[in-house]
Amino acid sequence: MTTLAPPPVQEARHRAEPPAARGRVRRLFTGAPGDPRWARPALWAILVLATALYAWNLSSVTGNTFYNAAVYSGTKSWKAFFFGALDSGSFITVDKPPFALWVMGLSARVLGYGTWQLALPMVALGTGSVALLYRMVKRDFGAVAATIAALALTLTPITVAINRDTNPDPVLVFLMLLGAAALMRAVRTGRLMPLVWSGVAIGFAFNTKMMQAYVVLPAFFLVYLWAANTPLGRRVRNLAVGTVALVASSAWWMVVVDLIPASSRPYIGGSTDNTVWDLVIGYNGFGRIFGASSSVGSQGNGASFGGEAGLYRLFNSIMGGQISWLIPFALIALVGGLVLRGRAPRTDAKRAALLLWGGWFVLHYLTFALAEGTFHPYYVTAMAPGVAALAGIGAVVLYRAFVEGSAAVGVPPRERIRAWGRGWVLPAAVAVSTVWAVVLLQRVSGSGTLYTVAEVVAGVAGAVAVIGLLLGRFTRRQRLTGLAALAAVVALLAGPAAYSVSAAASSTNGTNPTAGPSTGGGMGGGGQRPSGGPGGSTSQSGTGQSGSDGQSAGQPTSGTESGGTESDSASRTGGSAGGMGGGTQVSSAMITYLKKNQDGATWLVAVATDQTASSIILESGEPVISMGGWSGSDDAMTLAKLKSLVKAGKLHYIVISDSGQGSSNTEISTWVKKNGTAVSDYSGLYRLDAADVG
């Protein structure tokens, strides 16, 4: 029997078709068939830029020693890992849930302990957030909007600073973006499961920074309830199921920990009653919003490193250069975009996206601007995706309105007037944003050539953009209009780029990382200490902490700085390092003495605060008890607990702070001084043995 060969044309087509795997690889670098040829290379260039900014000289970055110590302890004990304990003996936890510590801890267990191993996941998640934002904006507004949004997020100064740190915020932002992506999928399809996954993502974000993860929830609920492509009854049902998923993924760790007897787990740092629930609604909840005046969450001590609370806070001399560059443009874009989509159907995906990003931006702005509790500048990195998305969306939406307004001929007079009115919005938005960029750069004039160049570029490019747009409007020259739009992008991103380069060049960050030159700040707006980098300070610290030297893989580094003092570097050379709660003298020589005389105790020493304890943990590699938590006000150590530890031989040494360690300190210090043996070479250090316990 003869087999017929396929026709020559069909055979040639068969040979020309690449395998599916080759097609996917090609699309990875060239994009989808309908994308502009430049779109995917531009995305890759932005992702390379983001990775370079976030990872530059990463081995020299200090990170937050408070979290570093907890991660190190987690590499020594799975119990400490699960609870997020500061010490491997699991006496007290840090004042946040442990998910970000788990991410860094797994990296450290695989690659060995060191600050670059801890910061590497943060770099990856920061770059991942840029890619995720690009994908979300592109889905509804195209490649141009997505490219501008991704570039704006990449160059947000505070985002560069925090993605080079070991604070948990990069994990928080990535998880919130995952939740937003799933939400928008649920809105477009009307399906339940994407909404469930959105709730799960926000739940994990909750287990990263607790109530801060919930700031976006009002926008999530309203966008789905209004715009989801499904009947109202099903929307309500789906929201109920999604809320169950949110609550379950948020609460599981809290419930497990609070069900474990207090005697079998660490004290919950930052709480007033040794429960995670109190930490949620108090120190990491209402305490952040209302400060010490709140009847719930009195642990919020009102300390602000970002200036006085008020609507102007994010534009002040401390915060302005960190986040506010694109806020005027984003606000105009939000209003303009919603007006232009005013007559769209209820399920319009573009309007739903505008509502999502607008809600993200507005809710974060109000929360951070008005918060009277503890507030660090780097918190606002959570707002950056909303600002960046609105900037990218606005650039395209307002440009299209401008072009349509410029070409409004041959239409009814009323429509022509509306089109011409819309056509003035883009030049106005560019002009206002350029003026604000110049104002921000004027504030730091004299801080270095980098900022002077940025000021000139922003001013000149902004002027060229506005003039070019107006000339293009009246001459109807589309090429001139396009070039003016490119000049506008340069004008609006020149300042953030300068700050971002400055942040990337910094190797000091510590507990309060920021970008750019010192402009004054700290608690209540006090002065900040400049520290290195081109053109001035690149990492301000409201606590005065500059951080320790880089850490090598496999072991903790020397470096007993304790945020709140300016003597942190002295401790590495035999000087003193004190913690908040003050007066504690802990030197490298003392640490050597303690290790030599540990005599099998579980903990090397007990000290007043987390800052002092974390520094000793990193220098000694041994568990250290923090008796009073972050600020010394936690009631983690009682006299009965201290006696029990001493009698069991688990603790021999305790440092008594001159200025106190909280409400229980008087009783503890009196008993220690009466029954312990003072170590004469080290002020405040006492030795206790089982025989000293009556």
XYZ file of C-alpha atoms in Angstrom:
694
model
C 0.000 0.000 0.000
C 1.424 3.427 -0.959
C 1.545 6.242 1.635
C 0.690 9.659 0.304
C 3.161 12.395 1.148
C 1.773 15.696 2.502
C 1.486 18.519 0.008
C 4.745 20.521 -0.306
C 3.184 23.722 1.056
C 1.748 21.930 4.099
C 5.105 20.223 4.740
C 6.927 23.551 4.558
C 4.420 25.094 6.979
C 4.891 22.141 9.318
C 8.666 22.609 9.303
C 8.321 26.374 9.854
C 6.229 26.040 12.985
C 8.542 26.163 16.043
C 7.931 23.802 18.948
C 5.752 25.182 21.737
C 8.737 25.515 24.068
C 10.693 27.536 21.496
C 7.672 29.755 20.975
C 7.365 30.467 24.683
C 11.055 31.275 24.979
C 10.853 33.615 22.008
C 7.808 35.400 23.453
C 9.704 35.779 26.711
C 12.099 38.124 24.927
C 9.902 39.531 22.167
C 6.515 39.689 23.893
C 3.079 38.669 22.681
C 2.347 38.892 18.938
C 0.301 42.073 19.356
C 2.884 43.931 21.468
C 5.026 46.746 20.046
C 8.504 45.485 19.107
C 10.106 47.707 21.723
C 7.844 46.673 24.626
C 9.485 43.480 25.865
C 13.098 44.744 25.499
C 12.054 47.859 27.427
C 10.598 45.706 30.206
C 13.772 43.658 30.445
C 15.834 46.842 30.577
C 13.689 48.149 33.447
C 13.974 44.856 35.347
C 17.756 44.897 34.900
C 17.820 48.493 36.147
C 15.686 47.578 39.169
C 17.906 44.625 40.034
C 21.033 46.764 39.671
C 19.669 49.509 41.929
C 18.429 47.103 44.575
C 21.431 44.746 44.545
C 24.351 47.087 43.924
C 27.204 46.298 46.344
C 24.737 44.254 48.382
C 27.436 42.490 50.399
C 28.290 45.795 52.109
C 24.703 46.549 53.133
C 23.989 46.382 56.846
C 20.289 45.747 57.067
C 18.186 46.014 60.205
C 20.114 44.230 62.955
C 16.911 43.662 64.916
C 15.478 41.434 62.174
C 18.917 40.108 61.254
C 19.323 38.714 64.760
C 15.903 37.057 64.626
C 16.740 35.448 61.287
C 20.077 34.248 62.656
C 18.323 32.768 65.674
C 15.868 31.042 63.351
C 18.748 29.342 61.562
C 19.793 27.830 64.898
C 16.367 26.741 66.130
C 13.210 25.730 64.269
C 11.204 26.785 67.307
C 12.656 30.290 67.105
C 12.045 30.187 63.339
C 8.342 29.419 63.716
C 7.637 31.976 66.431
C 9.878 34.703 65.015
C 11.870 34.795 68.249
C 14.676 37.300 68.659
C 16.924 34.713 70.313
C 17.449 31.033 69.571
C 16.444 30.249 73.156
C 12.998 31.645 72.258
C 12.542 34.003 75.205
C 10.805 36.824 73.290
C 9.571 37.396 69.732
C 10.120 40.397 67.515
C 7.175 42.775 67.328
C 6.011 41.580 63.895
C 4.613 38.288 62.573
C 7.290 36.023 61.125
C 6.528 35.530 57.412
C 9.262 37.904 56.171
C 11.670 36.316 58.667
C 10.772 32.918 57.207
C 11.596 34.144 53.702
C 14.984 35.491 54.792
C 15.580 32.540 57.105
C 15.112 29.955 54.360
C 17.564 31.882 52.207
C 20.063 31.918 55.073
C 19.615 28.190 55.728
C 20.318 27.420 52.056
C 23.045 29.979 51.307
C 24.508 30.523 54.765
C 23.945 33.446 57.093
C 24.997 36.930 56.002
C 23.284 40.198 55.211
C 23.473 39.708 51.453
C 21.849 36.300 51.846
C 19.083 37.951 53.874
C 18.701 40.878 51.463
C 18.749 38.738 48.310
C 15.073 37.681 48.622
C 14.154 41.333 49.161
C 15.888 42.288 45.931
C 14.111 39.486 44.079
C 10.712 40.468 45.478
C 11.342 44.146 44.723
C 12.113 43.344 41.102
C 9.168 40.943 41.048
C 6.879 43.752 42.198
C 8.011 45.867 39.237
C 7.272 42.994 36.823
C 3.895 42.330 38.431
C 2.860 45.987 38.261
C 3.871 46.067 34.593
C 1.722 43.047 33.827
C -1.310 44.468 35.632
C -1.175 47.913 34.019
C -0.449 46.480 30.558
C -3.494 44.231 30.760
C -5.848 47.222 30.813
C -3.915 50.202 29.428
C -1.238 48.848 27.122
C 2.533 48.672 26.934
C 3.270 52.409 27.110
C 1.363 52.878 30.374
C 2.870 49.695 31.806
C 6.420 50.737 30.897
C 6.055 54.159 32.514
C 4.458 52.628 35.621
C 7.209 50.010 35.978
C 9.919 52.646 35.542
C 8.231 54.945 38.061
C 8.071 52.170 40.663
C 11.677 51.171 39.988
C 12.865 54.733 40.565
C 10.742 55.537 43.622
C 13.519 56.553 46.055
C 12.106 55.001 49.231
C 11.449 51.767 47.339
C 15.095 51.567 46.285
C 16.188 52.167 49.876
C 13.893 49.563 51.448
C 14.561 46.899 48.808
C 18.218 47.074 49.868
C 17.317 46.384 53.470
C 16.135 43.536 55.691
C 12.919 45.177 56.864
C 9.798 43.191 55.884
C 8.244 45.802 53.578
C 9.355 44.349 50.192
C 7.574 41.115 51.114
C 4.472 43.093 52.100
C 4.347 45.044 48.822
C 4.801 41.946 46.650
C 2.034 40.058 48.447
C -0.327 43.031 48.218
C 0.323 43.231 44.476
C -0.387 39.509 44.152
C -3.668 40.109 45.937
C -4.494 43.003 43.603
C -3.682 40.951 40.495
C -5.940 38.130 41.649
C -8.683 40.621 42.515
C -8.645 42.156 39.030
C -8.820 38.701 37.494
C -11.861 38.021 39.646
C -13.414 41.327 38.536
C -12.926 40.562 34.838
C -14.056 36.928 34.950
C -16.592 36.981 37.783
C -15.072 33.718 39.037
C -14.727 32.863 42.708
C -11.268 31.287 42.953
C -9.233 34.354 41.949
C -11.005 36.238 44.732
C -10.128 33.476 47.180
C -6.472 33.651 46.130
C -6.589 37.410 46.554
C -7.724 36.912 50.152
C -4.978 34.355 50.741
C -2.309 36.746 49.424
C -3.484 39.573 51.683
C -3.609 37.094 54.567
C 0.057 36.293 54.074
C 0.731 40.026 53.840
C -1.012 40.318 57.223
C 1.433 37.751 58.582
C 4.191 40.036 57.337
C 3.163 43.414 58.831
C -0.276 42.819 60.310
C -2.809 45.659 59.950
C -0.808 47.549 57.323
C -1.749 44.800 54.870
C -5.419 45.681 55.341
C -5.101 49.316 54.240
C -6.052 48.357 50.670
C -9.032 46.186 51.628
C -11.748 48.893 51.364
C -10.687 49.503 47.760
C -10.586 45.767 47.038
C -14.108 45.215 48.386
C -15.648 48.229 46.655
C -14.018 47.523 43.284
C -15.225 43.927 43.271
C -18.681 44.756 44.561
C -19.131 47.463 41.928
C -17.349 46.155 38.825
C -17.184 42.335 38.927
C -18.623 40.711 35.823
C -21.288 38.691 37.635
C -24.753 39.364 39.144
C -25.014 41.206 42.472
C -26.072 38.160 44.493
C -23.092 36.181 43.293
C -20.783 39.131 43.962
C -21.956 39.260 47.563
C -21.591 35.499 47.946
C -18.121 35.501 46.419
C -17.030 38.350 48.676
C -18.227 36.391 51.697
C -16.218 33.334 50.644
C -13.185 35.482 49.837
C -13.439 37.091 53.269
C -13.379 33.661 54.893
C -10.198 32.872 52.953
C -8.737 36.218 54.046
C -9.527 35.631 57.712
C -8.233 32.045 57.676
C -4.939 32.926 55.975
C -4.508 35.940 58.268
C -5.379 34.336 61.585
C -3.918 30.824 61.466
C -0.508 31.719 62.915
C -2.019 34.036 65.522
C -4.522 31.397 66.626
C -1.900 28.654 66.851
C 0.475 30.825 68.874
C -2.178 32.119 71.263
C -3.450 28.571 71.886
C -0.001 27.416 72.986
C 0.520 27.877 76.744
C 2.650 30.918 77.501
C 5.111 28.725 79.395
C 5.817 26.754 76.198
C 6.462 29.629 73.829
C 8.245 32.994 73.720
C 6.754 36.171 75.111
C 5.009 38.100 72.307
C 7.168 41.187 71.901
C 5.269 44.476 71.649
C 2.134 43.152 73.336
C 0.769 44.199 76.703
C -0.673 40.811 77.673
C 1.582 38.284 75.903
C -0.891 37.558 73.070
C -0.637 38.051 69.324
C -4.187 39.431 69.305
C -3.122 42.347 71.495
C -0.172 42.954 69.152
C -2.576 43.074 66.192
C -5.021 45.613 67.583
C -2.521 47.493 69.753
C 1.102 48.064 68.851
C 0.674 47.114 65.163
C -2.906 48.351 64.886
C -4.623 51.276 66.587
C -1.386 52.254 68.309
C 0.081 53.149 64.902
C -2.905 55.300 63.994
C -3.739 56.999 67.278
C -0.448 56.803 69.176
C -0.246 56.681 72.934
C -3.588 58.411 73.308
C -5.419 55.352 72.002
C -7.328 53.423 74.641
C -6.428 50.329 72.675
C -2.824 49.793 71.742
C -1.145 52.162 74.150
C 2.167 50.686 73.055
C 2.042 53.100 70.109
C 4.378 55.702 71.578
C 3.748 58.498 69.107
C 7.361 58.616 67.889
C 7.438 59.936 64.327
C 10.498 59.812 62.108
C 8.605 61.395 59.224
C 7.508 64.683 60.721
C 4.289 65.934 62.276
C 1.035 64.189 61.336
C -1.154 66.080 58.874
C -2.203 66.134 55.236
C 1.075 67.861 54.308
C 3.292 65.225 55.946
C 4.210 63.384 52.734
C 5.324 66.666 51.158
C 7.475 67.881 54.052
C 11.263 68.154 54.017
C 11.700 64.591 55.309
C 9.129 62.721 53.243
C 8.916 64.804 50.074
C 12.011 63.397 48.399
C 11.090 59.844 49.344
C 7.669 59.495 47.709
C 5.973 62.752 46.632
C 7.560 63.394 43.206
C 4.686 61.922 41.185
C 1.831 62.488 43.631
C 0.543 65.675 41.875
C 0.538 63.939 38.500
C -1.048 60.788 39.953
C -3.843 62.783 41.586
C -4.635 64.682 38.379
C -4.483 61.413 36.431
C -6.918 59.744 38.816
C -9.505 62.502 38.568
C -9.055 62.906 34.825
C -9.188 59.178 34.165
C -12.391 58.719 36.146
C -14.042 61.650 34.366
C -13.088 60.232 30.970
C -14.485 56.798 31.896
C -17.617 58.315 33.417
C -20.096 56.838 30.929
C -18.486 53.409 30.703
C -20.494 50.284 31.660
C -20.418 49.079 35.244
C -18.047 46.237 34.383
C -15.575 48.462 32.510
C -12.131 47.017 33.342
C -10.294 50.300 32.815
C -12.460 52.177 35.293
C -12.177 49.262 37.748
C -8.380 49.482 37.488
C -8.494 53.240 38.053
C -10.650 52.710 41.129
C -8.273 50.045 42.428
C -5.095 52.086 42.000
C -6.817 55.287 43.085
C -8.124 53.597 46.215
C -4.675 52.095 46.867
C -3.105 55.558 46.611
C -5.716 57.547 48.566
C -6.105 55.042 51.414
C -2.364 54.783 51.945
C -1.925 58.543 51.693
C -4.523 59.266 54.363
C -3.259 56.492 56.631
C 0.367 57.596 56.518
C -0.297 61.315 56.540
C -2.622 61.259 59.535
C -1.056 58.476 61.631
C -0.111 59.779 65.067
C 1.678 56.659 66.255
C 5.107 55.362 65.347
C 5.784 56.246 61.715
C 8.910 55.541 59.666
C 9.427 57.019 56.178
C 9.973 53.597 54.637
C 6.368 52.613 55.410
C 5.255 54.647 52.379
C 6.880 52.190 49.989
C 3.513 50.394 50.230
C 1.933 53.423 48.541
C 4.428 53.447 45.656
C 2.627 50.916 43.392
C -0.540 53.022 43.466
C 1.322 56.224 42.605
C 3.375 54.516 39.886
C 0.349 52.825 38.313
C -1.608 56.101 38.205
C 1.408 57.868 36.691
C 1.653 55.307 33.890
C -2.092 55.176 33.298
C -2.396 58.946 33.453
C 0.407 59.459 30.969
C -1.495 57.470 28.356
C -5.044 58.535 29.202
C -4.225 62.239 29.430
C -2.068 62.083 26.296
C -4.914 60.559 24.320
C -7.299 63.194 25.634
C -4.763 65.857 24.675
C -4.391 64.545 21.135
C -8.155 64.221 20.692
C -8.640 67.749 22.018
C -6.037 69.111 19.631
C -7.741 67.427 16.667
C -11.315 68.339 17.640
C -12.641 69.681 14.369
C -15.822 68.842 12.515
C -17.705 67.831 15.667
C -20.657 69.464 17.421
C -19.697 72.628 19.343
C -20.447 71.139 22.769
C -18.252 68.110 22.111
C -15.537 70.341 20.671
C -15.501 72.473 23.827
C -15.259 69.386 26.026
C -12.452 67.956 23.918
C -10.504 71.210 23.999
C -10.986 71.438 27.766
C -9.653 67.930 28.261
C -6.717 68.808 26.053
C -5.383 71.300 28.604
C -5.113 68.743 31.414
C -1.859 67.080 30.313
C 0.204 70.300 29.984
C -1.154 71.468 33.328
C -0.291 68.157 35.018
C 3.232 68.208 33.589
C 3.744 71.848 34.605
C 2.559 71.327 38.190
C 4.610 68.160 38.634
C 7.737 69.767 37.154
C 7.457 72.754 39.471
C 7.120 70.411 42.446
C 10.159 68.404 41.339
C 12.219 71.586 41.123
C 11.003 72.640 44.590
C 12.081 69.281 46.048
C 15.497 69.535 44.407
C 15.864 73.154 45.536
C 15.465 71.922 49.115
C 18.686 69.921 48.772
C 20.619 72.404 46.648
C 24.239 72.300 47.643
C 24.058 68.637 48.651
C 26.022 67.525 45.595
C 26.403 67.654 41.841
C 23.974 64.795 41.363
C 21.039 66.833 42.641
C 22.096 70.001 40.829
C 22.181 68.127 37.521
C 18.791 66.573 38.291
C 17.336 70.018 39.020
C 18.585 71.417 35.713
C 17.364 68.389 33.761
C 13.945 68.462 35.426
C 13.492 72.190 34.869
C 14.684 72.245 31.243
C 12.894 69.043 30.244
C 9.706 70.220 31.936
C 9.785 73.546 30.121
C 10.470 71.811 26.798
C 7.603 69.407 27.477
C 5.018 72.069 28.277
C 6.054 74.349 25.401
C 6.236 71.396 23.013
C 2.792 70.193 24.007
C 1.280 73.631 23.501
C 2.986 74.122 20.134
C 1.954 70.649 19.066
C -1.601 71.429 20.108
C -1.905 74.519 17.956
C 0.174 73.295 15.003
C -1.288 69.750 15.138
C 2.160 68.208 14.658
C 1.954 64.743 16.173
C 5.727 64.149 16.164
C 6.314 67.332 18.161
C 3.639 66.256 20.616
C 5.271 62.828 21.005
C 8.717 64.329 21.633
C 7.213 66.706 24.193
C 5.615 63.737 25.970
C 9.015 62.007 26.174
C 10.505 65.196 27.616
C 7.735 65.176 30.231
C 8.711 61.652 31.323
C 12.346 62.796 31.688
C 11.299 65.863 33.691
C 9.167 63.878 36.124
C 11.680 61.072 36.694
C 14.958 63.031 36.844
C 14.631 63.822 40.543
C 13.580 60.321 41.648
C 16.411 58.890 39.546
C 18.977 61.038 41.361
C 17.682 59.990 44.760
C 17.562 56.352 43.665
C 21.162 56.338 42.437
C 22.147 57.890 45.743
C 20.297 55.170 47.668
C 21.875 52.417 45.557
C 25.332 53.766 46.341
C 24.703 53.595 50.085
C 26.031 50.773 52.236
C 24.418 52.045 55.441
C 20.743 51.740 56.177
C 19.886 50.265 59.581
C 16.495 50.572 61.217
C 15.202 53.578 59.272
C 16.443 53.496 55.657
C 15.776 56.488 53.422
C 17.170 57.788 50.136
C 18.839 61.019 49.146
C 20.596 63.737 51.123
C 19.826 64.597 54.719
C 17.111 67.230 54.907
C 16.340 67.080 58.619
C 14.134 64.591 60.350
C 14.056 62.110 63.148
C 11.638 62.053 66.025
C 9.359 65.009 65.694
C 11.489 66.448 62.916
C 14.840 66.694 64.645
C 18.102 66.766 62.736
C 19.435 63.720 60.961
C 23.016 62.664 60.625
C 24.471 62.670 57.107
C 26.122 59.498 55.908
C 28.078 58.993 52.716
C 26.967 58.526 49.157
C 27.320 60.833 46.156
C 26.266 64.318 46.927
C 25.466 63.767 50.595
C 23.674 61.384 52.865
C 22.155 58.374 51.193
C 20.564 56.715 54.171
C 19.130 58.898 56.854
C 18.253 57.335 60.151
C 15.835 58.940 62.516
C 17.254 56.805 65.297
C 20.792 57.891 64.613
C 21.770 54.341 63.703
C 24.084 53.927 60.778
C 24.417 50.157 60.975
C 27.315 47.744 61.244
C 29.776 46.559 58.657
C 28.792 43.940 56.094
C 28.344 40.415 57.333
C 30.007 37.341 55.936
C 28.201 34.146 55.070
C 27.863 31.436 57.651
C 28.306 33.472 60.810
C 27.053 36.604 62.506
C 29.245 39.622 62.202
C 30.684 41.826 64.856
C 28.542 44.875 65.251
C 26.699 45.741 68.412
C 25.004 48.905 67.360
C 21.682 49.531 68.993
C 19.396 51.974 67.276
C 18.775 54.933 69.503
C 22.388 55.747 70.287
C 25.275 57.156 68.327
C 27.839 54.910 70.010
C 27.060 51.826 67.948
C 30.398 51.677 66.167
C 32.280 52.137 69.417
C 31.130 48.761 70.705
C 33.087 47.034 67.953
C 36.273 48.528 69.279
C 35.681 47.947 72.940
C 33.542 51.002 73.571
C 29.995 51.005 74.849
C 26.681 50.452 73.149
C 23.481 51.332 74.897
C 19.928 50.480 74.068
C 16.764 52.492 74.469
C 15.917 52.189 78.086
C 19.438 53.442 78.425
C 22.572 53.337 80.450
C 23.494 49.754 79.579
C 27.210 49.370 78.896
C 27.949 46.359 76.709
C 31.394 46.205 75.144
C 33.152 43.639 72.988
C 35.400 42.886 75.947
C 32.344 42.154 78.091
C 30.978 39.811 75.442
C 34.282 37.923 75.382
C 34.126 37.622 79.166
C 30.522 36.380 79.068
C 31.292 33.676 76.508
C 34.288 32.508 78.507
C 32.169 32.210 81.664
C 28.846 31.055 80.205
C 29.170 27.718 82.025
C 26.579 25.856 79.964
C 23.787 28.412 80.370
C 21.210 28.642 77.585
C 21.395 32.428 77.442
C 24.620 34.394 77.446
C 23.161 37.383 79.301
C 19.911 39.235 79.953
C 19.742 42.902 78.891
C 17.094 45.613 78.836
C 16.059 45.949 75.181
C 15.853 44.239 71.815
C 18.398 46.564 70.244
C 21.119 45.700 72.729
C 20.196 42.009 72.691
C 20.179 41.743 68.885
C 23.583 43.372 68.641
C 25.085 40.963 71.172
C 23.455 38.002 69.413
C 25.073 38.980 66.125
C 28.493 39.530 67.699
C 28.543 36.498 69.973
C 26.392 33.998 68.078
C 24.744 33.102 71.411
C 21.149 33.527 72.666
C 20.554 36.735 74.624
C 17.455 37.670 76.617
C 15.722 40.978 75.923
C 13.799 41.621 79.127
C 11.792 44.612 77.911
C 11.317 44.227 74.162
C 11.989 46.984 71.650
C 11.681 50.005 73.929
C 12.142 48.311 77.286
C 8.453 48.569 78.200
C 7.418 44.931 77.647
C 6.769 42.880 80.767
C 8.531 39.862 79.319
C 10.720 39.260 82.367
C 9.258 38.870 85.840
C 11.143 38.223 89.061
C 9.644 34.743 89.324
C 10.712 33.910 85.767
C 14.212 35.254 86.397
C 14.601 33.159 89.542
C 13.419 30.069 87.670
C 15.955 30.575 84.873
C 18.807 31.166 87.313
C 17.883 28.181 89.481
C 17.798 25.907 86.408
C 21.239 27.110 85.321
C 19.857 28.593 82.077
C 21.009 32.150 82.874
C 23.942 33.404 84.895
C 24.447 37.028 83.887
C 22.173 40.062 83.822
C 22.881 43.689 83.021
C 20.970 46.194 85.129
C 20.211 49.411 83.271
C 20.763 52.630 85.194
C 17.580 54.249 83.884
C 15.233 51.302 84.225
C 13.695 48.520 82.193
C 9.994 48.982 82.751
C 7.481 48.547 85.530
C 9.067 45.357 86.856
C 12.605 46.679 86.784
C 12.728 48.049 90.315
C 11.838 44.691 91.810
C 14.220 42.807 89.524
C 17.122 45.213 89.883
C 16.741 45.342 93.664
C 16.775 41.538 93.897
C 19.707 41.174 91.497
C 21.814 43.766 93.303
C 21.027 42.143 96.651
C 21.622 38.519 95.664
C 23.950 38.671 92.661
C 27.681 39.230 92.489
C 28.767 42.392 90.701
C 31.453 41.879 88.075
C 33.798 44.680 88.966
C 35.334 45.096 85.504
C 31.987 45.789 83.829
C 29.526 48.340 85.189
C 26.011 46.998 85.658
C 26.908 43.321 85.086
C 25.926 40.788 87.774
C 26.548 37.050 88.121
C 23.759 34.830 89.486
C 23.887 31.125 90.361
C 21.358 28.622 91.673
C 22.641 29.138 95.201
C 21.650 32.825 94.973
C 17.982 31.926 94.615
C 16.321 31.702 98.015
